[in-house]
PDB file of C-alpha atoms and ligand atoms in Angstrom:
ATOM      1  CA  MET A   1     134.763 123.576  88.947  1.00 56.00           C
ATOM      2  CA  GLU A   2     137.209 126.411  88.119  1.00 57.00           C
ATOM      3  CA  GLY A   3     136.794 128.748  85.043  1.00 60.00           C
ATOM      4  CA  ASP A   4     138.751 127.073  82.474  1.00 92.00           C
ATOM      5  CA  GLU A   5     138.585 123.432  83.596  1.00 95.00           C
ATOM      6  CA  VAL A   6     136.828 121.201  81.608  1.00 97.00           C
ATOM      7  CA  ILE A   7     137.400 117.850  83.037  1.00 98.00           C
ATOM      8  CA  LYS A   8     137.742 116.982  86.537  1.00 97.00           C
ATOM      9  CA  VAL A   9     138.396 113.309  87.560  1.00 98.00           C
ATOM     10  CA  SER A  10     138.652 112.653  91.434  1.00 97.00           C
ATOM     11  CA  ASP A  11     139.885 109.523  93.052  1.00 97.00           C
ATOM     12  CA  LEU A  12     138.451 107.462  90.228  1.00 98.00           C
ATOM     13  CA  ARG A  13     138.428 103.584  90.632  1.00 98.00           C
ATOM     14  CA  VAL A  14     137.213 100.871  87.901  1.00 98.00           C
ATOM     15  CA  ALA A  15     137.538  97.271  88.679  1.00 97.00           C
ATOM     16  CA  PHE A  16     136.443  94.074  86.746  1.00 96.00           C
ATOM     17  CA  GLY A  17     135.370  91.654  89.433  1.00 93.00           C
ATOM     18  CA  PRO A  18     138.380  91.642  91.827  1.00 94.00           C
ATOM     19  CA  HIS A  19     140.754  93.099  89.267  1.00 95.00           C
ATOM     20  CA  GLU A  20     141.197  96.851  89.934  1.00 96.00           C
ATOM     21  CA  VAL A  21     142.316  98.348  86.805  1.00 96.00           C
ATOM     22  CA  VAL A  22     142.085 102.220  87.584  1.00 97.00           C
ATOM     23  CA  ARG A  23     143.341 102.707  91.116  1.00 96.00           C
ATOM     24  CA  GLY A  24     142.501 105.957  92.362  1.00 97.00           C
ATOM     25  CA  LEU A  25     143.022 108.584  89.586  1.00 96.00           C
ATOM     26  CA  SER A  26     142.771 112.373  90.194  1.00 98.00           C
ATOM     27  CA  PHE A  27     143.494 115.076  87.554  1.00 98.00           C
ATOM     28  CA  LYS A  28     141.915 117.959  85.792  1.00 97.00           C
ATOM     29  CA  VAL A  29     142.186 119.059  82.236  1.00 98.00           C
ATOM     30  CA  ARG A  30     141.678 122.906  81.169  1.00 97.00           C
ATOM     31  CA  ARG A  31     140.258 124.192  78.001  1.00 97.00           C
ATOM     32  CA  GLY A  32     142.462 124.057  75.097  1.00 96.00           C
ATOM     33  CA  GLU A  33     145.139 121.731  76.333  1.00 97.00           C
ATOM     34  CA  ILE A  34     145.945 118.605  74.421  1.00 97.00           C
ATOM     35  CA  VAL A  35     146.651 116.076  77.125  1.00 98.00           C
ATOM     36  CA  GLY A  36     148.494 112.802  76.338  1.00 97.00           C
ATOM     37  CA  LEU A  37     147.888 109.679  78.372  1.00 97.00           C
ATOM     38  CA  VAL A  38     150.599 107.388  78.156  1.00 94.00           C
ATOM     39  CA  GLY A  39     151.216 104.072  79.803  1.00 91.00           C
ATOM     40  CA  ALA A  40     152.139 100.301  79.055  1.00 87.00           C
ATOM     41  CA  SER A  41     149.807  98.368  77.141  1.00 87.00           C
ATOM     42  CA  GLY A  42     147.016  97.058  79.638  1.00 89.00           C
ATOM     43  CA  SER A  43     147.717 100.017  82.089  1.00 91.00           C
ATOM     44  CA  GLY A  44     144.162 101.088  81.838  1.00 94.00           C
ATOM     45  CA  LYS A  45     144.199 103.908  79.295  1.00 95.00           C
ATOM     46  CA  THR A  46     141.137 102.690  77.236  1.00 95.00           C
ATOM     47  CA  VAL A  47     139.291 101.728  80.394  1.00 96.00           C
ATOM     48  CA  LEU A  48     139.827 105.248  81.845  1.00 97.00           C
ATOM     49  CA  LEU A  49     138.667 106.787  78.602  1.00 96.00           C
ATOM     50  CA  ARG A  50     135.545 104.751  78.319  1.00 95.00           C
ATOM     51  CA  THR A  51     134.711 105.284  81.968  1.00 96.00           C
ATOM     52  CA  MET A  52     135.177 109.208  81.556  1.00 96.00           C
ATOM     53  CA  LEU A  53     132.605 108.943  78.759  1.00 93.00           C
ATOM     54  CA  GLY A  54     129.986 106.900  80.944  1.00 91.00           C
ATOM     55  CA  LEU A  55     130.328 103.896  78.773  1.00 91.00           C
ATOM     56  CA  LEU A  56     132.009 101.851  81.819  1.00 94.00           C
ATOM     57  CA  ARG A  57     130.829 101.717  85.388  1.00 94.00           C
ATOM     58  CA  LYS A  58     133.192 103.053  87.846  1.00 95.00           C
ATOM     59  CA  SER A  59     133.337 101.651  91.437  1.00 95.00           C
ATOM     60  CA  SER A  60     134.008 104.907  92.892  1.00 96.00           C
ATOM     61  CA  GLY A  61     135.025 108.391  92.581  1.00 97.00           C
ATOM     62  CA  SER A  62     133.831 111.036  90.042  1.00 96.00           C
ATOM     63  CA  VAL A  63     133.980 112.474  86.693  1.00 97.00           C
ATOM     64  CA  GLU A  64     132.976 115.989  86.126  1.00 97.00           C
ATOM     65  CA  ILE A  65     132.799 117.244  82.547  1.00 96.00           C
ATOM     66  CA  MET A  66     132.002 120.630  81.651  1.00 94.00           C
ATOM     67  CA  GLY A  67     130.585 121.308  85.111  1.00 93.00           C
ATOM     68  CA  VAL A  68     128.427 118.336  85.203  1.00 94.00           C
ATOM     69  CA  ARG A  69     129.192 115.450  87.483  1.00 94.00           C
ATOM     70  CA  LEU A  70     128.214 112.255  85.340  1.00 91.00           C
ATOM     71  CA  GLU A  71     126.809 110.237  88.198  1.00 87.00           C
ATOM     72  CA  GLN A  72     124.551 113.136  89.298  1.00 91.00           C
ATOM     73  CA  ALA A  73     123.452 114.078  85.561  1.00 92.00           C
ATOM     74  CA  THR A  74     119.707 114.066  84.422  1.00 93.00           C
ATOM     75  CA  PRO A  75     119.136 112.048  81.337  1.00 92.00           C
ATOM     76  CA  ALA A  76     119.060 115.575  79.476  1.00 92.00           C
ATOM     77  CA  GLU A  77     122.280 116.748  81.013  1.00 92.00           C
ATOM     78  CA  SER A  78     124.022 113.364  80.040  1.00 91.00           C
ATOM     79  CA  ARG A  79     122.827 113.773  76.482  1.00 90.00           C
ATOM     80  CA  ARG A  80     123.870 117.468  76.369  1.00 91.00           C
ATOM     81  CA  ILE A  81     127.395 116.534  77.793  1.00 93.00           C
ATOM     82  CA  GLY A  82     127.531 113.250  75.405  1.00 90.00           C
ATOM     83  CA  GLY A  83     126.968 115.999  72.427  1.00 91.00           C
ATOM     84  CA  ARG A  84     129.778 118.068  73.664  1.00 95.00           C
ATOM     85  CA  CYS A  85     132.289 115.152  73.494  1.00 96.00           C
ATOM     86  CA  GLY A  86     133.440 113.528  70.403  1.00 96.00           C
ATOM     87  CA  MET A  87     135.159 110.083  70.810  1.00 95.00           C
ATOM     88  CA  MET A  88     137.470 108.161  68.397  1.00 95.00           C
ATOM     89  CA  PHE A  89     137.679 104.371  69.632  1.00 90.00           C
ATOM     90  CA  GLN A  90     140.825 102.395  69.214  1.00 83.00           C
ATOM     91  CA  GLN A  91     139.248  99.450  67.599  1.00 74.00           C
ATOM     92  CA  GLY A  92     136.294  98.835  65.355  1.00 58.00           C
ATOM     93  CA  ALA A  93     136.397 102.414  64.498  1.00 74.00           C
ATOM     94  CA  LEU A  94     133.899 102.416  61.661  1.00 93.00           C
ATOM     95  CA  PHE A  95     130.773 100.614  60.712  1.00 94.00           C
ATOM     96  CA  SER A  96     131.935  98.440  57.908  1.00 94.00           C
ATOM     97  CA  SER A  97     128.466  98.281  55.985  1.00 97.00           C
ATOM     98  CA  LEU A  98     128.070 102.081  55.989  1.00 97.00           C
ATOM     99  CA  THR A  99     129.923 104.546  53.803  1.00 98.00           C
ATOM    100  CA  LEU A 100     132.331 106.949  55.015  1.00 97.00           C
ATOM    101  CA  ARG A 101     129.807 109.659  54.780  1.00 98.00           C
ATOM    102  CA  GLU A 102     127.158 107.394  56.433  1.00 97.00           C
ATOM    103  CA  ASN A 103     129.481 106.888  59.332  1.00 97.00           C
ATOM    104  CA  VAL A 104     129.878 110.469  59.951  1.00 97.00           C
ATOM    105  CA  GLU A 105     126.097 111.052  59.738  1.00 97.00           C
ATOM    106  CA  PHE A 106     125.534 108.528  62.330  1.00 95.00           C
ATOM    107  CA  PRO A 107     125.911 110.664  65.547  1.00 93.00           C
ATOM    108  CA  MET A 108     123.905 113.345  63.831  1.00 94.00           C
ATOM    109  CA  ARG A 109     121.100 110.985  63.224  1.00 94.00           C
ATOM    110  CA  GLU A 110     121.209 109.896  66.804  1.00 89.00           C
ATOM    111  CA  TYR A 111     121.278 113.284  68.429  1.00 89.00           C
ATOM    112  CA  LEU A 112     119.877 115.870  65.776  1.00 90.00           C
ATOM    113  CA  HIS A 113     116.602 116.490  64.259  1.00 90.00           C
ATOM    114  CA  GLY A 114     117.668 117.495  60.800  1.00 92.00           C
ATOM    115  CA  SER A 115     116.993 116.394  57.028  1.00 95.00           C
ATOM    116  CA  ASP A 116     118.765 113.989  55.197  1.00 96.00           C
ATOM    117  CA  ALA A 117     120.195 116.622  53.029  1.00 96.00           C
ATOM    118  CA  MET A 118     121.652 118.536  56.055  1.00 95.00           C
ATOM    119  CA  TYR A 119     123.424 115.632  57.436  1.00 96.00           C
ATOM    120  CA  ALA A 120     124.960 114.773  54.131  1.00 97.00           C
ATOM    121  CA  ASP A 121     126.269 118.537  53.721  1.00 96.00           C
ATOM    122  CA  VAL A 122     127.567 118.643  57.352  1.00 96.00           C
ATOM    123  CA  ALA A 123     129.264 115.133  56.750  1.00 97.00           C
ATOM    124  CA  LEU A 124     130.817 116.259  53.659  1.00 97.00           C
ATOM    125  CA  ALA A 125     132.124 119.242  55.315  1.00 97.00           C
ATOM    126  CA  LYS A 126     133.656 117.251  58.188  1.00 97.00           C
ATOM    127  CA  LEU A 127     135.338 114.722  55.851  1.00 97.00           C
ATOM    128  CA  GLY A 128     136.814 117.591  54.065  1.00 97.00           C
ATOM    129  CA  MET A 129     138.028 119.031  57.445  1.00 96.00           C
ATOM    130  CA  VAL A 130     140.062 115.888  57.860  1.00 96.00           C
ATOM    131  CA  GLY A 131     141.484 115.810  54.307  1.00 96.00           C
ATOM    132  CA  LEU A 132     139.221 113.467  52.635  1.00 96.00           C
ATOM    133  CA  SER A 133     137.468 114.477  49.106  1.00 94.00           C
ATOM    134  CA  ILE A 134     133.844 114.322  48.086  1.00 93.00           C
ATOM    135  CA  GLU A 135     134.879 111.242  45.925  1.00 95.00           C
ATOM    136  CA  ASP A 136     136.032 109.323  49.111  1.00 96.00           C
ATOM    137  CA  ALA A 137     132.659 109.914  50.752  1.00 97.00           C
ATOM    138  CA  ASP A 138     130.835 107.032  48.999  1.00 97.00           C
ATOM    139  CA  LYS A 139     133.532 104.437  49.759  1.00 98.00           C
ATOM    140  CA  LEU A 140     133.287 101.848  52.241  1.00 97.00           C
ATOM    141  CA  PRO A 141     135.750 101.545  55.105  1.00 96.00           C
ATOM    142  CA  SER A 142     137.171  98.268  53.552  1.00 95.00           C
ATOM    143  CA  GLU A 143     138.394 100.257  50.528  1.00 96.00           C
ATOM    144  CA  ILE A 144     140.480 102.782  52.328  1.00 95.00           C
ATOM    145  CA  SER A 145     143.879 102.973  54.064  1.00 93.00           C
ATOM    146  CA  GLY A 146     144.676 102.925  57.673  1.00 92.00           C
ATOM    147  CA  GLY A 147     145.369 106.608  57.864  1.00 93.00           C
ATOM    148  CA  MET A 148     142.171 107.481  56.032  1.00 95.00           C
ATOM    149  CA  THR A 149     140.208 105.259  58.571  1.00 95.00           C
ATOM    150  CA  LYS A 150     141.586 107.239  61.431  1.00 95.00           C
ATOM    151  CA  ARG A 151     140.637 110.238  59.490  1.00 96.00           C
ATOM    152  CA  VAL A 152     137.087 109.346  59.105  1.00 96.00           C
ATOM    153  CA  ALA A 153     136.879 108.154  62.753  1.00 96.00           C
ATOM    154  CA  ILE A 154     138.001 111.678  63.741  1.00 97.00           C
ATOM    155  CA  ALA A 155     135.403 113.387  61.284  1.00 97.00           C
ATOM    156  CA  ARG A 156     132.898 111.242  63.026  1.00 96.00           C
ATOM    157  CA  ALA A 157     133.960 112.178  66.344  1.00 96.00           C
ATOM    158  CA  LEU A 158     133.587 115.991  65.239  1.00 97.00           C
ATOM    159  CA  ALA A 159     130.265 115.354  63.828  1.00 96.00           C
ATOM    160  CA  LEU A 160     128.345 117.210  66.412  1.00 95.00           C
ATOM    161  CA  ASP A 161     130.896 120.046  66.796  1.00 96.00           C
ATOM    162  CA  PRO A 162     132.239 118.874  70.307  1.00 97.00           C
ATOM    163  CA  ASP A 163     134.330 120.899  72.614  1.00 97.00           C
ATOM    164  CA  ILE A 164     136.237 118.086  73.847  1.00 98.00           C
ATOM    165  CA  LEU A 165     137.876 115.312  71.511  1.00 98.00           C
ATOM    166  CA  PHE A 166     138.698 111.976  73.222  1.00 98.00           C
ATOM    167  CA  LEU A 167     141.105 109.938  70.891  1.00 97.00           C
ATOM    168  CA  ASP A 168     142.319 106.361  71.784  1.00 96.00           C
ATOM    169  CA  GLU A 169     145.520 105.528  70.086  1.00 95.00           C
ATOM    170  CA  PRO A 170     144.963 107.823  66.968  1.00 95.00           C
ATOM    171  CA  THR A 171     148.168 106.736  65.288  1.00 94.00           C
ATOM    172  CA  SER A 172     148.473 103.155  66.328  1.00 92.00           C
ATOM    173  CA  GLY A 173     149.046 100.886  63.411  1.00 91.00           C
ATOM    174  CA  LEU A 174     150.145 103.566  61.110  1.00 93.00           C
ATOM    175  CA  ASP A 175     153.437 104.167  59.414  1.00 93.00           C
ATOM    176  CA  PRO A 176     155.438 106.921  60.499  1.00 93.00           C
ATOM    177  CA  ILE A 177     154.307 109.248  57.600  1.00 94.00           C
ATOM    178  CA  ALA A 178     150.517 108.493  58.032  1.00 94.00           C
ATOM    179  CA  ALA A 179     151.253 108.953  61.840  1.00 95.00           C
ATOM    180  CA  GLY A 180     152.967 112.152  61.313  1.00 96.00           C
ATOM    181  CA  GLU A 181     149.953 113.509  59.127  1.00 96.00           C
ATOM    182  CA  ILE A 182     147.628 112.528  61.785  1.00 96.00           C
ATOM    183  CA  ASP A 183     149.363 114.265  64.466  1.00 97.00           C
ATOM    184  CA  ARG A 184     149.604 117.456  62.353  1.00 97.00           C
ATOM    185  CA  LEU A 185     145.879 117.081  61.894  1.00 97.00           C
ATOM    186  CA  ILE A 186     145.115 116.896  65.515  1.00 97.00           C
ATOM    187  CA  ARG A 187     147.170 120.034  66.013  1.00 97.00           C
ATOM    188  CA  THR A 188     145.425 121.746  63.281  1.00 97.00           C
ATOM    189  CA  LEU A 189     141.894 120.710  64.338  1.00 97.00           C
ATOM    190  CA  GLN A 190     142.639 121.723  68.002  1.00 97.00           C
ATOM    191  CA  ARG A 191     143.730 125.280  66.978  1.00 96.00           C
ATOM    192  CA  VAL A 192     141.034 126.000  64.205  1.00 96.00           C
ATOM    193  CA  LEU A 193     138.058 124.464  66.274  1.00 96.00           C
ATOM    194  CA  ASN A 194     139.415 125.484  69.608  1.00 95.00           C
ATOM    195  CA  LEU A 195     138.855 121.851  71.016  1.00 97.00           C
ATOM    196  CA  THR A 196     140.323 120.473  74.361  1.00 98.00           C
ATOM    197  CA  VAL A 197     141.996 117.067  73.381  1.00 98.00           C
ATOM    198  CA  PHE A 198     142.525 114.111  75.580  1.00 98.00           C
ATOM    199  CA  MET A 199     144.291 111.356  73.935  1.00 97.00           C
ATOM    200  CA  ALA A 200     145.681 107.950  74.935  1.00 96.00           C
ATOM    201  CA  THR A 201     148.620 107.114  73.105  1.00 92.00           C
ATOM    202  CA  HIS A 202     152.082 105.386  73.198  1.00 84.00           C
ATOM    203  CA  ASP A 203     153.435 107.052  70.323  1.00 88.00           C
ATOM    204  CA  LEU A 204     156.377 109.241  71.372  1.00 88.00           C
ATOM    205  CA  ASN A 205     156.477 111.467  68.491  1.00 89.00           C
ATOM    206  CA  SER A 206     152.912 112.337  69.221  1.00 91.00           C
ATOM    207  CA  LEU A 207     153.573 112.939  72.786  1.00 92.00           C
ATOM    208  CA  LYS A 208     156.352 115.211  71.887  1.00 91.00           C
ATOM    209  CA  SER A 209     154.761 117.006  68.887  1.00 93.00           C
ATOM    210  CA  VAL A 210     151.143 117.418  69.730  1.00 95.00           C
ATOM    211  CA  CYS A 211     150.566 117.131  73.503  1.00 96.00           C
ATOM    212  CA  THR A 212     150.791 120.184  75.749  1.00 95.00           C
ATOM    213  CA  ARG A 213     150.726 118.008  78.900  1.00 96.00           C
ATOM    214  CA  ILE A 214     151.243 114.263  79.578  1.00 96.00           C
ATOM    215  CA  ILE A 215     149.893 112.110  82.117  1.00 96.00           C
ATOM    216  CA  ALA A 216     151.787 109.047  82.733  1.00 94.00           C
ATOM    217  CA  LEU A 217     149.697 105.895  84.052  1.00 94.00           C
ATOM    218  CA  TYR A 218     151.433 102.922  85.591  1.00 92.00           C
ATOM    219  CA  ASP A 219     149.646  99.997  87.273  1.00 89.00           C
ATOM    220  CA  GLY A 220     146.326 102.102  87.312  1.00 93.00           C
ATOM    221  CA  ARG A 221     147.880 105.174  88.968  1.00 94.00           C
ATOM    222  CA  ILE A 222     149.314 108.424  87.772  1.00 95.00           C
ATOM    223  CA  VAL A 223     153.118 108.177  88.340  1.00 92.00           C
ATOM    224  CA  ALA A 224     153.965 111.554  86.708  1.00 93.00           C
ATOM    225  CA  GLN A 225     152.359 114.377  85.031  1.00 94.00           C
ATOM    226  CA  GLY A 226     153.557 117.532  83.446  1.00 94.00           C
ATOM    227  CA  ALA A 227     155.226 118.848  80.282  1.00 92.00           C
ATOM    228  CA  MET A 228     157.623 116.375  78.279  1.00 88.00           C
ATOM    229  CA  HIS A 229     160.782 117.616  80.217  1.00 85.00           C
ATOM    230  CA  ASP A 230     159.224 117.206  83.489  1.00 88.00           C
ATOM    231  CA  ILE A 231     158.377 113.687  82.577  1.00 87.00           C
ATOM    232  CA  LEU A 232     161.740 113.061  81.194  1.00 84.00           C
ATOM    233  CA  ALA A 233     163.250 114.239  84.540  1.00 84.00           C
ATOM    234  CA  PHE A 234     160.931 111.826  86.628  1.00 84.00           C
ATOM    235  CA  GLU A 235     162.522 108.943  88.376  1.00 84.00           C
ATOM    236  CA  HIS A 236     160.215 106.032  87.686  1.00 86.00           C
ATOM    237  CA  PRO A 237     161.890 102.531  86.205  1.00 87.00           C
ATOM    238  CA  TRP A 238     159.092 102.271  83.667  1.00 86.00           C
ATOM    239  CA  LEU A 239     159.076 105.935  82.498  1.00 86.00           C
ATOM    240  CA  ARG A 240     162.946 105.670  82.464  1.00 84.00           C
ATOM    241  CA  ALA A 241     162.783 102.620  80.382  1.00 85.00           C
ATOM    242  CA  TYR A 242     159.919 103.849  78.020  1.00 84.00           C
ATOM    243  CA  PHE A 243     161.480 107.340  77.225  1.00 80.00           C
ATOM    244  CA  GLN A 244     165.082 106.590  77.282  1.00 76.00           C
ATOM    245  CA  GLY A 245     164.746 103.164  75.278  1.00 73.00           C
ATOM    246  CA  GLU A 246     165.242 102.731  71.572  1.00 58.00           C
ATOM    247  CA  ARG A 247     162.213 104.117  70.444  1.00 59.00           C
ATOM    248  CA  GLY A 248     162.314 107.220  72.689  1.00 60.00           C
ATOM    249  CA  ARG A 249     165.726 107.759  71.233  1.00 60.00           C
ATOM    250  CA  ALA A 250     164.326 107.464  67.641  1.00 61.00           C
ATOM    251  CA  ALA A 251     161.780 110.064  68.447  1.00 62.00           C
ATOM    252  CA  GLN A 252     164.585 112.278  69.741  1.00 56.00           C
ATOM    253  CA  ILE A 253     162.568 113.440  72.706  1.00 52.00           C
ATOM    254  CA  SER A 254     165.613 113.930  75.013  1.00 44.00           C
TER     255      SER A 254
HETATM  256  N1  LIG B 301     135.589  94.700  79.729  1.00 52.67           N
HETATM  257  C1  LIG B 301     136.728  94.086  80.524  1.00 52.67           C
HETATM  258  N2  LIG B 301     136.569  93.078  81.279  1.00 52.67           N
HETATM  259  C2  LIG B 301     137.672  92.620  82.083  1.00 52.67           C
HETATM  260  N3  LIG B 301     138.707  93.305  81.909  1.00 52.67           N
HETATM  261  C3  LIG B 301     138.885  94.278  81.106  1.00 52.67           C
HETATM  262  C4  LIG B 301     137.928  94.820  80.474  1.00 52.67           C
HETATM  263  N4  LIG B 301     138.403  95.885  79.586  1.00 52.67           N
HETATM  264  C5  LIG B 301     139.672  95.847  80.076  1.00 52.67           C
HETATM  265  N5  LIG B 301     139.931  95.092  80.969  1.00 52.67           N
HETATM  266  C6  LIG B 301     141.319  94.928  81.351  1.00 52.67           C
HETATM  267  O1  LIG B 301     141.733  96.070  82.152  1.00 52.67           O
HETATM  268  C7  LIG B 301     143.259  96.248  81.905  1.00 52.67           C
HETATM  269  C8  LIG B 301     143.284  97.732  81.243  1.00 52.67           C
HETATM  270  O2  LIG B 301     142.978  97.506  79.834  1.00 52.67           O
HETATM  271  P1  LIG B 301     142.994  98.716  78.846  1.00 52.67           P
HETATM  272  O3  LIG B 301     142.297  99.941  79.364  1.00 52.67           O
HETATM  273  O4  LIG B 301     142.443  98.336  77.427  1.00 52.67           O
HETATM  274  O5  LIG B 301     144.602  99.052  78.665  1.00 52.67           O
HETATM  275  P2  LIG B 301     145.489  99.964  77.718  1.00 52.67           P
HETATM  276  O6  LIG B 301     144.340 100.719  76.805  1.00 52.67           O
HETATM  277  O7  LIG B 301     146.226 100.810  78.613  1.00 52.67           O
HETATM  278  O8  LIG B 301     146.238  99.164  76.633  1.00 52.67           O
HETATM  279  C9  LIG B 301     143.570  95.047  81.145  1.00 52.67           C
HETATM  280  O9  LIG B 301     144.178  94.324  82.089  1.00 52.67           O
HETATM  281  C10 LIG B 301     142.404  94.630  80.572  1.00 52.67           C
HETATM  282  O10 LIG B 301     142.621  93.071  80.411  1.00 52.67           O
HETATM  283 MG1  LIG B 302     143.935 100.839  74.830  1.00 52.67          MG
END
């Protein structure tokens, strides 16, 4: 793996029975990039993210994170890499019976050997980092808005001070103002914490304002990758329809 590459995916394939969802993907991500993975609903974005984190079994190919090939990693290496990667899931982001603070403490309890007081302090600091107050910390997920839920999920993904942040649809289901705030938060966190961010999104505003590079998936394969203007110049029917459609124009990307 070359110096500043933190993710290297090679000819990755993932299938569910006879249905191959990820069909031979290869790409690299360098330190400090914010890569946006775009593709129609059902194109395999979530499956790819989960496979990259070792949560789903691949049928072939390899995933290398921070110099460690996941399939060859020892349990200790897997655990170390797991601690370097923070993940925000698309659905079921938070444990409903735990307070916001307890949700953020959860990965620490799993990975660290600290005291309750330390976990609480760090959790409050992480909640502060994503814009929540100490008063919010004892609320339950059912008591907060969609935008706050996404923030807490990001705070939990940051619990172990990861190097790489994986986000699955961080703005889905939010109104444009709340989505814009999440976009700003992702940019700020990337800069301040020196993160590499890999995010699945079909939010054109996020792709335009947050991502430094875009990887476009269609039918389980990469059809284009590059900066926004490269993607816009690409002749592919789905990309054309997507980026030139109503929503694309609304996001003023062209
Ligand atoms: N656990 C699973 N078992 C069987 N099929 C699945 C499973 N998870 C996802 N799929 C299928 O894989 C395809 C890609 O899904 P997904 O990655 O969730 O799409 P996206 O996140 O791009 O909307 C879909 O056809 C979906 O039905
Ligand atoms: Mg998805």
